[in-house]
GROMACS .gro file of C-alpha atoms in nm:
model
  375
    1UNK     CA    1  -2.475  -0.528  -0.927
    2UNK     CA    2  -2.538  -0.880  -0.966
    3UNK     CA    3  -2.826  -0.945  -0.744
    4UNK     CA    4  -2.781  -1.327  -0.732
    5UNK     CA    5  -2.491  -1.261  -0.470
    6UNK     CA    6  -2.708  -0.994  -0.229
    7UNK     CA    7  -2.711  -1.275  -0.008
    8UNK     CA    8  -2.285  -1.207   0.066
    9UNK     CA    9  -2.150  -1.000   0.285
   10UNK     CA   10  -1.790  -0.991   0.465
   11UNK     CA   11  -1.698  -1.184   0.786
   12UNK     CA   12  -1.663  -0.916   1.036
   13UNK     CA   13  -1.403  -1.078   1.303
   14UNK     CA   14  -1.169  -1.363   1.120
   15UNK     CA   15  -0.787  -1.396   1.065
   16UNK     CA   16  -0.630  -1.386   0.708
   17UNK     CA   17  -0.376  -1.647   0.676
   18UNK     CA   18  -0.026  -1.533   0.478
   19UNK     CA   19  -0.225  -1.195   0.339
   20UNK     CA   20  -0.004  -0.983   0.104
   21UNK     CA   21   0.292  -0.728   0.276
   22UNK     CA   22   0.342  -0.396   0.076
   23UNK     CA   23   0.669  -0.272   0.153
   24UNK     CA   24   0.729   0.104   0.049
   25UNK     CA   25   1.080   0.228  -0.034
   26UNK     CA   26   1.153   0.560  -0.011
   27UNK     CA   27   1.488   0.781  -0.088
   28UNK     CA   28   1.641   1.028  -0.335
   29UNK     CA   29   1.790   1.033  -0.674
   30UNK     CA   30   1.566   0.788  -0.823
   31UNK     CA   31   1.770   0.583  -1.154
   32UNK     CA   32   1.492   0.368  -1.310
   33UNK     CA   33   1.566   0.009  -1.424
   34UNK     CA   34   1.745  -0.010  -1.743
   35UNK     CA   35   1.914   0.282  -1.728
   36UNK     CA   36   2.170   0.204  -1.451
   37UNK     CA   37   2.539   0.367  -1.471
   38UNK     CA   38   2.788   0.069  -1.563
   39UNK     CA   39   2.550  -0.180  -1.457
   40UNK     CA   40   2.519  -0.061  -1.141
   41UNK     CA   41   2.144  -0.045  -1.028
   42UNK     CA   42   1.946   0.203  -0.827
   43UNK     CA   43   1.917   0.034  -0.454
   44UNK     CA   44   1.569   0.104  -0.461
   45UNK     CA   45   1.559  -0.143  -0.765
   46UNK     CA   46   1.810  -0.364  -0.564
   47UNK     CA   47   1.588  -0.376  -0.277
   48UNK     CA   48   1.298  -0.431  -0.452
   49UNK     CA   49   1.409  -0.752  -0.614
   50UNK     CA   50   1.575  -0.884  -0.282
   51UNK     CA   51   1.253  -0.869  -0.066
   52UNK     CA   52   1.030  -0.934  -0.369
   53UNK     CA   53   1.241  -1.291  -0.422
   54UNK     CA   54   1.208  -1.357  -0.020
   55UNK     CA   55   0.803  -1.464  -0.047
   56UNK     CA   56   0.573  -1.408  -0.344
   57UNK     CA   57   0.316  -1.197  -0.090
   58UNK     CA   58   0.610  -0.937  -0.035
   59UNK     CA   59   0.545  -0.622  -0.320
   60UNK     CA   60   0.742  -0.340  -0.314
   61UNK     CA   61   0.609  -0.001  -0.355
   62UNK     CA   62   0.875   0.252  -0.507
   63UNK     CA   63   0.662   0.585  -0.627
   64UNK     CA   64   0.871   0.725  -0.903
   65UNK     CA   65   0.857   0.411  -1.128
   66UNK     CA   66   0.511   0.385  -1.139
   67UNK     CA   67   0.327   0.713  -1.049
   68UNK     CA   68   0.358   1.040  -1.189
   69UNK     CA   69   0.173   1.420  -1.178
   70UNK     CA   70   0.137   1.429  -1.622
   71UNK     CA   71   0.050   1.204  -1.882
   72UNK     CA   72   0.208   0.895  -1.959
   73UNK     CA   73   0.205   0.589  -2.176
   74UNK     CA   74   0.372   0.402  -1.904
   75UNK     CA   75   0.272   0.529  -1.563
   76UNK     CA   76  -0.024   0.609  -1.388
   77UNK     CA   77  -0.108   1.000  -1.339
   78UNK     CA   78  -0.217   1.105  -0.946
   79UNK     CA   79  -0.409   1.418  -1.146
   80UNK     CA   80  -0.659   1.107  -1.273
   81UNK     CA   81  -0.724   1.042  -0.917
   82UNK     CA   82  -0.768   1.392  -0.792
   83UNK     CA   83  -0.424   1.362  -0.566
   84UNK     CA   84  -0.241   1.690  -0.597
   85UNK     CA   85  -0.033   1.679  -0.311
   86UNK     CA   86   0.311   1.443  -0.278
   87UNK     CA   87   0.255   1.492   0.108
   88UNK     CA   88  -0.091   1.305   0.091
   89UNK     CA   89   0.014   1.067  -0.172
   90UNK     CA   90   0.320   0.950   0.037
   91UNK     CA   91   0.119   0.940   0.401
   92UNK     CA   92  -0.112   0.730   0.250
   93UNK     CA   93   0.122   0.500   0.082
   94UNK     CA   94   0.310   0.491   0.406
   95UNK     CA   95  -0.056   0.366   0.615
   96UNK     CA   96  -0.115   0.087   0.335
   97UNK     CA   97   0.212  -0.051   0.390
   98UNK     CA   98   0.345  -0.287   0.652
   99UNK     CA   99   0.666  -0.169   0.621
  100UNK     CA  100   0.805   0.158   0.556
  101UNK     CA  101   1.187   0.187   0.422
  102UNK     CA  102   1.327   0.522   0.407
  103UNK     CA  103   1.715   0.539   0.223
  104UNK     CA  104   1.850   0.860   0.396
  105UNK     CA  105   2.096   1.042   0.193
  106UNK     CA  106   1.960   1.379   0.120
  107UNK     CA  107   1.748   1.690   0.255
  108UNK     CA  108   1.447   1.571   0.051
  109UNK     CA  109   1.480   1.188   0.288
  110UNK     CA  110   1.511   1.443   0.605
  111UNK     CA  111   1.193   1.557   0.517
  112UNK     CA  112   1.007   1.213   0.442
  113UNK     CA  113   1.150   1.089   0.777
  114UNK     CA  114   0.983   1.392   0.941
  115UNK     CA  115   0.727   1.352   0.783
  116UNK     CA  116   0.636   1.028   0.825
  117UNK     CA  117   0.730   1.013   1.187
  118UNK     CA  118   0.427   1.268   1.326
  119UNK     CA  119   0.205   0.987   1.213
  120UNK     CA  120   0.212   0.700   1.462
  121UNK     CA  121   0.041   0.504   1.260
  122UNK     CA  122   0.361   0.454   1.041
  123UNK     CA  123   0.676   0.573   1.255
  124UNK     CA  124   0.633   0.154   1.418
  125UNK     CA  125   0.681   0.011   1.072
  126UNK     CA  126   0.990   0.291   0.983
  127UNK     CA  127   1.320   0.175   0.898
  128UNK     CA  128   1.565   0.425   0.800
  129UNK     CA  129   1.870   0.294   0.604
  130UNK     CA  130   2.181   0.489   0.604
  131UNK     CA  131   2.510   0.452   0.441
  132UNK     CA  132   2.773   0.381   0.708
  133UNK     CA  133   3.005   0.681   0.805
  134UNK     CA  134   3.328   0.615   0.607
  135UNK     CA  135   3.169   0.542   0.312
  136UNK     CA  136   3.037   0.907   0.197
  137UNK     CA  137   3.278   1.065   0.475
  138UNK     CA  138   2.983   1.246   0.666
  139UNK     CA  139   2.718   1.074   0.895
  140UNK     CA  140   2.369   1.131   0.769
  141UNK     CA  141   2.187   1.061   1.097
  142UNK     CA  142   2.321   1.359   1.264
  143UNK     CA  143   2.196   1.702   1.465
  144UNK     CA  144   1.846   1.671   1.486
  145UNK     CA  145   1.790   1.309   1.358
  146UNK     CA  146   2.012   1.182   1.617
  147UNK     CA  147   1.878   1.370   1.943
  148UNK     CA  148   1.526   1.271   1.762
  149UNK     CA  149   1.555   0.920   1.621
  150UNK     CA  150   1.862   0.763   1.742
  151UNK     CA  151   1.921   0.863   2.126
  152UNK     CA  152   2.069   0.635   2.342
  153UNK     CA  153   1.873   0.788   2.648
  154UNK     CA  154   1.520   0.870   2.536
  155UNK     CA  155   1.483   0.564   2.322
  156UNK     CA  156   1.065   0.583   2.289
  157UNK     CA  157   1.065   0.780   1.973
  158UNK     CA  158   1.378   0.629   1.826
  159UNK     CA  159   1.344   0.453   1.456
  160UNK     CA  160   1.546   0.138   1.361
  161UNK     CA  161   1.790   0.228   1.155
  162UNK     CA  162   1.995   0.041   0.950
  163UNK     CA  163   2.357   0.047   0.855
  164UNK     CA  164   2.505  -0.052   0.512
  165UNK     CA  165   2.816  -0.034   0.341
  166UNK     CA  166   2.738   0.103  -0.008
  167UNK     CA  167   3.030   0.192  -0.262
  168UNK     CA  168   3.038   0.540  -0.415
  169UNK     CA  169   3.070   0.743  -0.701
  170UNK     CA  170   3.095   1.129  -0.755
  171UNK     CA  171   2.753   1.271  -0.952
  172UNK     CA  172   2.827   1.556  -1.152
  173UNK     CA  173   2.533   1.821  -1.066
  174UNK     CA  174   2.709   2.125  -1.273
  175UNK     CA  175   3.033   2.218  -1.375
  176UNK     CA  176   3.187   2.338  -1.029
  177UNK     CA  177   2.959   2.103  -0.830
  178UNK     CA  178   2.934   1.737  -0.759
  179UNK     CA  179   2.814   1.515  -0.517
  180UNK     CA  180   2.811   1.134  -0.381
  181UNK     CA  181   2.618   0.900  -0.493
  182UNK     CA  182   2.604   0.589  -0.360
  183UNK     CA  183   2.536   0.199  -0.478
  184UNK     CA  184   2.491  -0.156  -0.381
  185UNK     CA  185   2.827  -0.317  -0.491
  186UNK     CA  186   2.764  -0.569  -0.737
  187UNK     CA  187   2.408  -0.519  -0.723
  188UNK     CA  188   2.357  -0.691  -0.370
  189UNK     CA  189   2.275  -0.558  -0.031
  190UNK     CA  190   2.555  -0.757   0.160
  191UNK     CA  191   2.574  -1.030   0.395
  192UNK     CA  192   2.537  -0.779   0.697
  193UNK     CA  193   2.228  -0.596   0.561
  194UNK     CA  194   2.079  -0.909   0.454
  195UNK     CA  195   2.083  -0.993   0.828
  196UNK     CA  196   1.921  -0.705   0.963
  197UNK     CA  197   1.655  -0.682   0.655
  198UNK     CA  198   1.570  -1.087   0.724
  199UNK     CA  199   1.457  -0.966   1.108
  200UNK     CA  200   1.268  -0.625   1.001
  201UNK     CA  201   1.093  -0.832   0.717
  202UNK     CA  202   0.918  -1.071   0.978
  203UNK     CA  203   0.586  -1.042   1.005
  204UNK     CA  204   0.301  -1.187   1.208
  205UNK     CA  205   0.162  -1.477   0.940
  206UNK     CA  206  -0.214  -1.389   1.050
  207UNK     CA  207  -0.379  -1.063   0.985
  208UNK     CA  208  -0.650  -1.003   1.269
  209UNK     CA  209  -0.963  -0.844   1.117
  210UNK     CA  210  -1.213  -0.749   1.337
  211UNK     CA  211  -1.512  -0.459   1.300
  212UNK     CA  212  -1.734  -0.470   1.600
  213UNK     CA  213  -1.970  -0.244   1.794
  214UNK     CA  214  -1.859   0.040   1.999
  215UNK     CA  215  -1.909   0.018   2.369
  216UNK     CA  216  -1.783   0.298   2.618
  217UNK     CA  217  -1.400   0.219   2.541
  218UNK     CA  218  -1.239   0.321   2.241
  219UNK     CA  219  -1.212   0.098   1.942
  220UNK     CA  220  -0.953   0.142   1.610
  221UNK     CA  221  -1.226  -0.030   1.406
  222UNK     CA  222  -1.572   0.014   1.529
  223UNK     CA  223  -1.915   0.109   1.383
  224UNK     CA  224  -2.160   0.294   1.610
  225UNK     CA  225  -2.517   0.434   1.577
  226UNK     CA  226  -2.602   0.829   1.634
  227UNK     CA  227  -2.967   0.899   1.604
  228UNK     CA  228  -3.055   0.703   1.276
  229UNK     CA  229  -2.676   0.743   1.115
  230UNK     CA  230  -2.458   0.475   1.118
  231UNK     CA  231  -2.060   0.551   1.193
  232UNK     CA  232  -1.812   0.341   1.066
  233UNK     CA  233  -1.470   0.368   1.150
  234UNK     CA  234  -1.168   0.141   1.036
  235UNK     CA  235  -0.825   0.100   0.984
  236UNK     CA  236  -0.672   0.117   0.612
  237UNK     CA  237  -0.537  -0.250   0.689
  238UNK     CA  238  -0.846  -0.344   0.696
  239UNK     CA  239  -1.036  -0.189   0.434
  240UNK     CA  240  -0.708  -0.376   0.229
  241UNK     CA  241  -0.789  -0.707   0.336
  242UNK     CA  242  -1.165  -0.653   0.222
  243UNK     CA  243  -1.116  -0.517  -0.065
  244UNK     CA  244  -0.855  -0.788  -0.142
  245UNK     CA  245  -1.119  -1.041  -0.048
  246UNK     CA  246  -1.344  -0.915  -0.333
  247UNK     CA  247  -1.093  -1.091  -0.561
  248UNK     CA  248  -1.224  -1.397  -0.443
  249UNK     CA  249  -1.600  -1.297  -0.567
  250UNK     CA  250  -1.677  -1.445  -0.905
  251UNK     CA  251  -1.955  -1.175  -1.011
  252UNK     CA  252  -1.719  -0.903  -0.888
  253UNK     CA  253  -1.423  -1.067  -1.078
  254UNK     CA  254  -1.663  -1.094  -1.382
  255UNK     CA  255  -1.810  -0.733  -1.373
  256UNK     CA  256  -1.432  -0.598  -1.390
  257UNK     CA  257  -1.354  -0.828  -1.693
  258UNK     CA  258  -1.612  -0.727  -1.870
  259UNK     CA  259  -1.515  -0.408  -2.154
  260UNK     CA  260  -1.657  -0.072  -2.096
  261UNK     CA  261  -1.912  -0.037  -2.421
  262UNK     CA  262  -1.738   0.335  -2.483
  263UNK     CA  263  -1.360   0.274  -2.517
  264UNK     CA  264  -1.391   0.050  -2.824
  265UNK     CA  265  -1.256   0.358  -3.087
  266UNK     CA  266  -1.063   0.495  -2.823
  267UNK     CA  267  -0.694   0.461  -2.947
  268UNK     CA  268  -0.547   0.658  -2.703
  269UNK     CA  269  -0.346   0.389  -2.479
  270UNK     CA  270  -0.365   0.641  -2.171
  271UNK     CA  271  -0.728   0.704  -2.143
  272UNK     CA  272  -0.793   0.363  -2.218
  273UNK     CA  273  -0.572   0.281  -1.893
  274UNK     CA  274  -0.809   0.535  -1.726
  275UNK     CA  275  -1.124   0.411  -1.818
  276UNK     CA  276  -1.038   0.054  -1.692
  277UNK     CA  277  -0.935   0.180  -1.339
  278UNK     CA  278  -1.174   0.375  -1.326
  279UNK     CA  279  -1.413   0.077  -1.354
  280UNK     CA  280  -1.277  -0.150  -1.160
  281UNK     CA  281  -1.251   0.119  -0.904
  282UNK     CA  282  -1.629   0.155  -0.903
  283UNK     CA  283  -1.706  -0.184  -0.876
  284UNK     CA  284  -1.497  -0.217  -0.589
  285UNK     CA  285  -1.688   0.090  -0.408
  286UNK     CA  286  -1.997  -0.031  -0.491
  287UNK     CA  287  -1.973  -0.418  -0.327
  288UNK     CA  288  -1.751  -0.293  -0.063
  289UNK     CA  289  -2.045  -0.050   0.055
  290UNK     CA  290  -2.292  -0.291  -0.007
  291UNK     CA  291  -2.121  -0.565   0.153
  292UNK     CA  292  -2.022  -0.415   0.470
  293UNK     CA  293  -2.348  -0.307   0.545
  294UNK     CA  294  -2.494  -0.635   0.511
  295UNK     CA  295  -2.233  -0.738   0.746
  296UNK     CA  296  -2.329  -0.453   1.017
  297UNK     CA  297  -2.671  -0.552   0.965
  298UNK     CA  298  -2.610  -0.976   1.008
  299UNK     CA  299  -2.399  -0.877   1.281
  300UNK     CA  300  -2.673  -0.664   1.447
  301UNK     CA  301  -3.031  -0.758   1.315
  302UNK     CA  302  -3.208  -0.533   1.550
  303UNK     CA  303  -2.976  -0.206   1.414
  304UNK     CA  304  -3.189   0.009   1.264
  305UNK     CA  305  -3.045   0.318   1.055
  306UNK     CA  306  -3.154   0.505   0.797
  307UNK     CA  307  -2.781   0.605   0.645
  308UNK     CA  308  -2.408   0.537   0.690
  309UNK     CA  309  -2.060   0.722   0.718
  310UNK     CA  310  -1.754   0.522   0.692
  311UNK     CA  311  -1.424   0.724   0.786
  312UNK     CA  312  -1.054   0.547   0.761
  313UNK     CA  313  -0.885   0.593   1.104
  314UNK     CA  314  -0.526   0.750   1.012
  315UNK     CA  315  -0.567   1.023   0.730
  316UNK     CA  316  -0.794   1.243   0.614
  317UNK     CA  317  -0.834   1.116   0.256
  318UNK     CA  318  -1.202   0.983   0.161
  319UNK     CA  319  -1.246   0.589   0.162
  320UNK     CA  320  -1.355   0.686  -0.252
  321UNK     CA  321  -1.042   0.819  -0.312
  322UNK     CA  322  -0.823   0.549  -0.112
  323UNK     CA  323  -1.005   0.311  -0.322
  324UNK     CA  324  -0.921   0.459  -0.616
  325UNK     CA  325  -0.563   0.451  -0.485
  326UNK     CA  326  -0.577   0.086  -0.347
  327UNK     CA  327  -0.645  -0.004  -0.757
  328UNK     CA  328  -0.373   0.243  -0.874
  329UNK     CA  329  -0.143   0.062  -0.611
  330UNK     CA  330  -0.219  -0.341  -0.700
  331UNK     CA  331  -0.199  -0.219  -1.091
  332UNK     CA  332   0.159  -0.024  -0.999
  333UNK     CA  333   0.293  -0.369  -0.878
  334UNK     CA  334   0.164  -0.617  -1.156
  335UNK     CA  335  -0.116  -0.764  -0.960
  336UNK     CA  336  -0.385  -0.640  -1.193
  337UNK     CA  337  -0.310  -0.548  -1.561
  338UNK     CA  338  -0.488  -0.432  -1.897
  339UNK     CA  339  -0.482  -0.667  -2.222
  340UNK     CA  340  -0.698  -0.592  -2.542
  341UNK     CA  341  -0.931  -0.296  -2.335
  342UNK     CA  342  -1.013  -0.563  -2.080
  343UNK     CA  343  -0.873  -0.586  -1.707
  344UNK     CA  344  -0.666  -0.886  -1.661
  345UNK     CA  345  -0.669  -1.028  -1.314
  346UNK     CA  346  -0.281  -1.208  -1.273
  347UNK     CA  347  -0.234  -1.561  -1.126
  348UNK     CA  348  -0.045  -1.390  -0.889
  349UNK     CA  349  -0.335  -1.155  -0.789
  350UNK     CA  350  -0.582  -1.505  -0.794
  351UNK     CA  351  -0.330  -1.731  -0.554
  352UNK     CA  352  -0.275  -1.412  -0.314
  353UNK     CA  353  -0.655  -1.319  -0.263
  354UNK     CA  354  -0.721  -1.653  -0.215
  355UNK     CA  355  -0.590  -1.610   0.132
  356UNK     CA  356  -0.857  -1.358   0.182
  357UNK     CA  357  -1.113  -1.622   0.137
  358UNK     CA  358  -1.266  -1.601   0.426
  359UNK     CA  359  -1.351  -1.272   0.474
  360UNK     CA  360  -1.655  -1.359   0.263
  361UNK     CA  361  -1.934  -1.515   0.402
  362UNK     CA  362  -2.338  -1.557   0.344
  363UNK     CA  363  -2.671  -1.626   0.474
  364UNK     CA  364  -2.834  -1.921   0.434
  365UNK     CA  365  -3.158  -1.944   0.552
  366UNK     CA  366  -3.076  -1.707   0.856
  367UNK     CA  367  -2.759  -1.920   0.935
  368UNK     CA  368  -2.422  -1.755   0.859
  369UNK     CA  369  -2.143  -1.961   0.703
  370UNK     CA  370  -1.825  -1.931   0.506
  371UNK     CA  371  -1.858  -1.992   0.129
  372UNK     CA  372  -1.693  -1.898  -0.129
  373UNK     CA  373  -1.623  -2.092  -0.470
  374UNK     CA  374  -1.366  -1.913  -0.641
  375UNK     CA  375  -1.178  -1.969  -0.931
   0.00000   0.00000   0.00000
């Protein structure tokens, strides 16, 4: 680590101004862009591009396109990470998001919904879109999803759902065996779903962060001393915004540029790929830890500990490997990417962490105060 920055640390209780909004869509039947039946496009894909054009700090997470379990020239393997398990891998997509949009058509959607709704963390920021009743001649939310999700008397566990009016075609599974599939006509969503999606798309334009000490009443995000071990507990939303914030750090930003000394006669485009998350992944471990202890100890001068914990409130995946996520996720939607064995940090990456500005603070002389000259 650069040890002309030591003196920089994180701002532990600020707002972030316009941060960035993952929105993850969910659903079955996956078509991937390009190869669309007569032109007509996977929703997800629809979706995507409808909420993506609505504000450049909207990114759309759709798994399938970008992630995979095996090797690929084109999409990232979980195996790299150590994620083995789609159940994991989609609860913690679900936490980073803001928004969580479920198209329910299918046994496999039944299960994300149930899924996804034992979690409180995510079952506030569900939406469940369905295709309206005389489209596909059967009503999806039905049986148990109704008396569950959509009851008109016991409304506290209900999730919004959504109607839309999608046309349909028959999918030929086998020979003696076919099925609906359904489409956005035209490639839009519709003047009624546009409606609905406008009001479940607005968000608060501040993002509070706050890490503070624990009294006697229960904090999300918190840090606490046991004997001589410091506990830190916090919110994935958080750790986001911080980690987001280290885009703003020039000798962070200039440690990921920089080419690892043992890919240069690697060929192989894949590990390549690997090696360069993998760095930038470290580097973001390393100041994160580093910085946030600073901050504990600016914060609390007197605190005296001889180690650390941090745990992220929510799931029980390690803050390592939800870093290592975090980097697969910002390189899955185009806000990192790799050119000639180097990391390329996007425009779009450098204008949105530049709302996370202030989350970065240092000491002078014993005084703290925001400053941060990035590029």
């Amino acid at each position: 680590m650069n040890k002309t920055f030591d003196h920089i640390h994180f701002n532990l209780n600020t707002n972030v101004n316009n941060p960035l909004r993952i929105i993850f869509l969910c659903g079955s039947f996956f078509v991937f862009d390009g190869k669309e039946k007569d032109g007509r496009k996977d929703k997800r894909v629809v979706l995507r591009k409808y909420i993506e054009d609505l504000s450049p700090n909207f990114k759309c997470v759709i798994l399938e396109d970008k992630f995979l379990f095996s090797n690929d020239t084109e999409k990232l393997n979980y195996n790299d990470i150590d994620f083995k398990s789609l159940k994991i891998i989609e609860v913690l997509t679900s936490i980073m998001s803001d928004k969580v949009m479920v198209f329910h058509e299918s046994f496999s959607t039944a299960a994300e919904i149930g899924l996804f709704s034992g979690n409180t963390n995510i079952t506030n920021k569900m939406v469940i879109l369905a295709p309206d009743l005389y489209s596909i001649e059967e009503d999806v939310i039905s049986g148990f999803l109704k008396l569950s999700y959509n009851n008109d008397y016991f409304k506290d566990f209900n999730i919004e759902i959504l109607r839309y009016y999608p046309g349909v075609y028959n999918y030929d599974i086998s020979e003696n065996f076919r099925k609906y599939h359904t489409y956005f006509v035209g490639n839009e969503i519709g003047e009624s779903l546009d409606k609905s999606l406008r009001e479940q798309l607005k968000f608060e334009t501040e993002l509070r962060v706050k890490l503070s000490r624990r009294t006697n009443y229960t904090k999300k995000n918190y840090y606490s001393l046991l004997e001589n071990n410091l506990n830190i507990v916090m919110e994935t939303n958080n750790l986001i915004a911080y980690l987001m914030s280290l885009f703003t750090v020039k000798s962070v930003k200039s440690e990921m540029r920089t080419k690892r000394d043992d890919i240069d006669s690697i060929t192989d485009s894949v590990v390549i790929r690997r090696k360069i998350l993998f760095k930038v992944s470290a580097i973001l471990k390393e100041y994160f830890n580093d910085y946030i202890v600073k901050s504990i100890r600016a914060d609390n001068p007197s605190l005296e500990f001889e180690k650390y914990d941090i745990i992220l409130s929510g799931h029980e995946v390690t803050l390592s490997k939800t870093i290592d996520y975090f980097v697969y996720i910002i390189f899955g939607i185009g806000l990192i990417k790799i050119n000639e064995k180097k990391i390329v940090i996007t425009t779009e990456m450098e204008a949105i962490s530049a709302n996370y500005s202030n989350l970065i603070v240092k000491n002078a002389s014993g005084i703290l105060s925001e400053v941060l000259d990035f590029e």
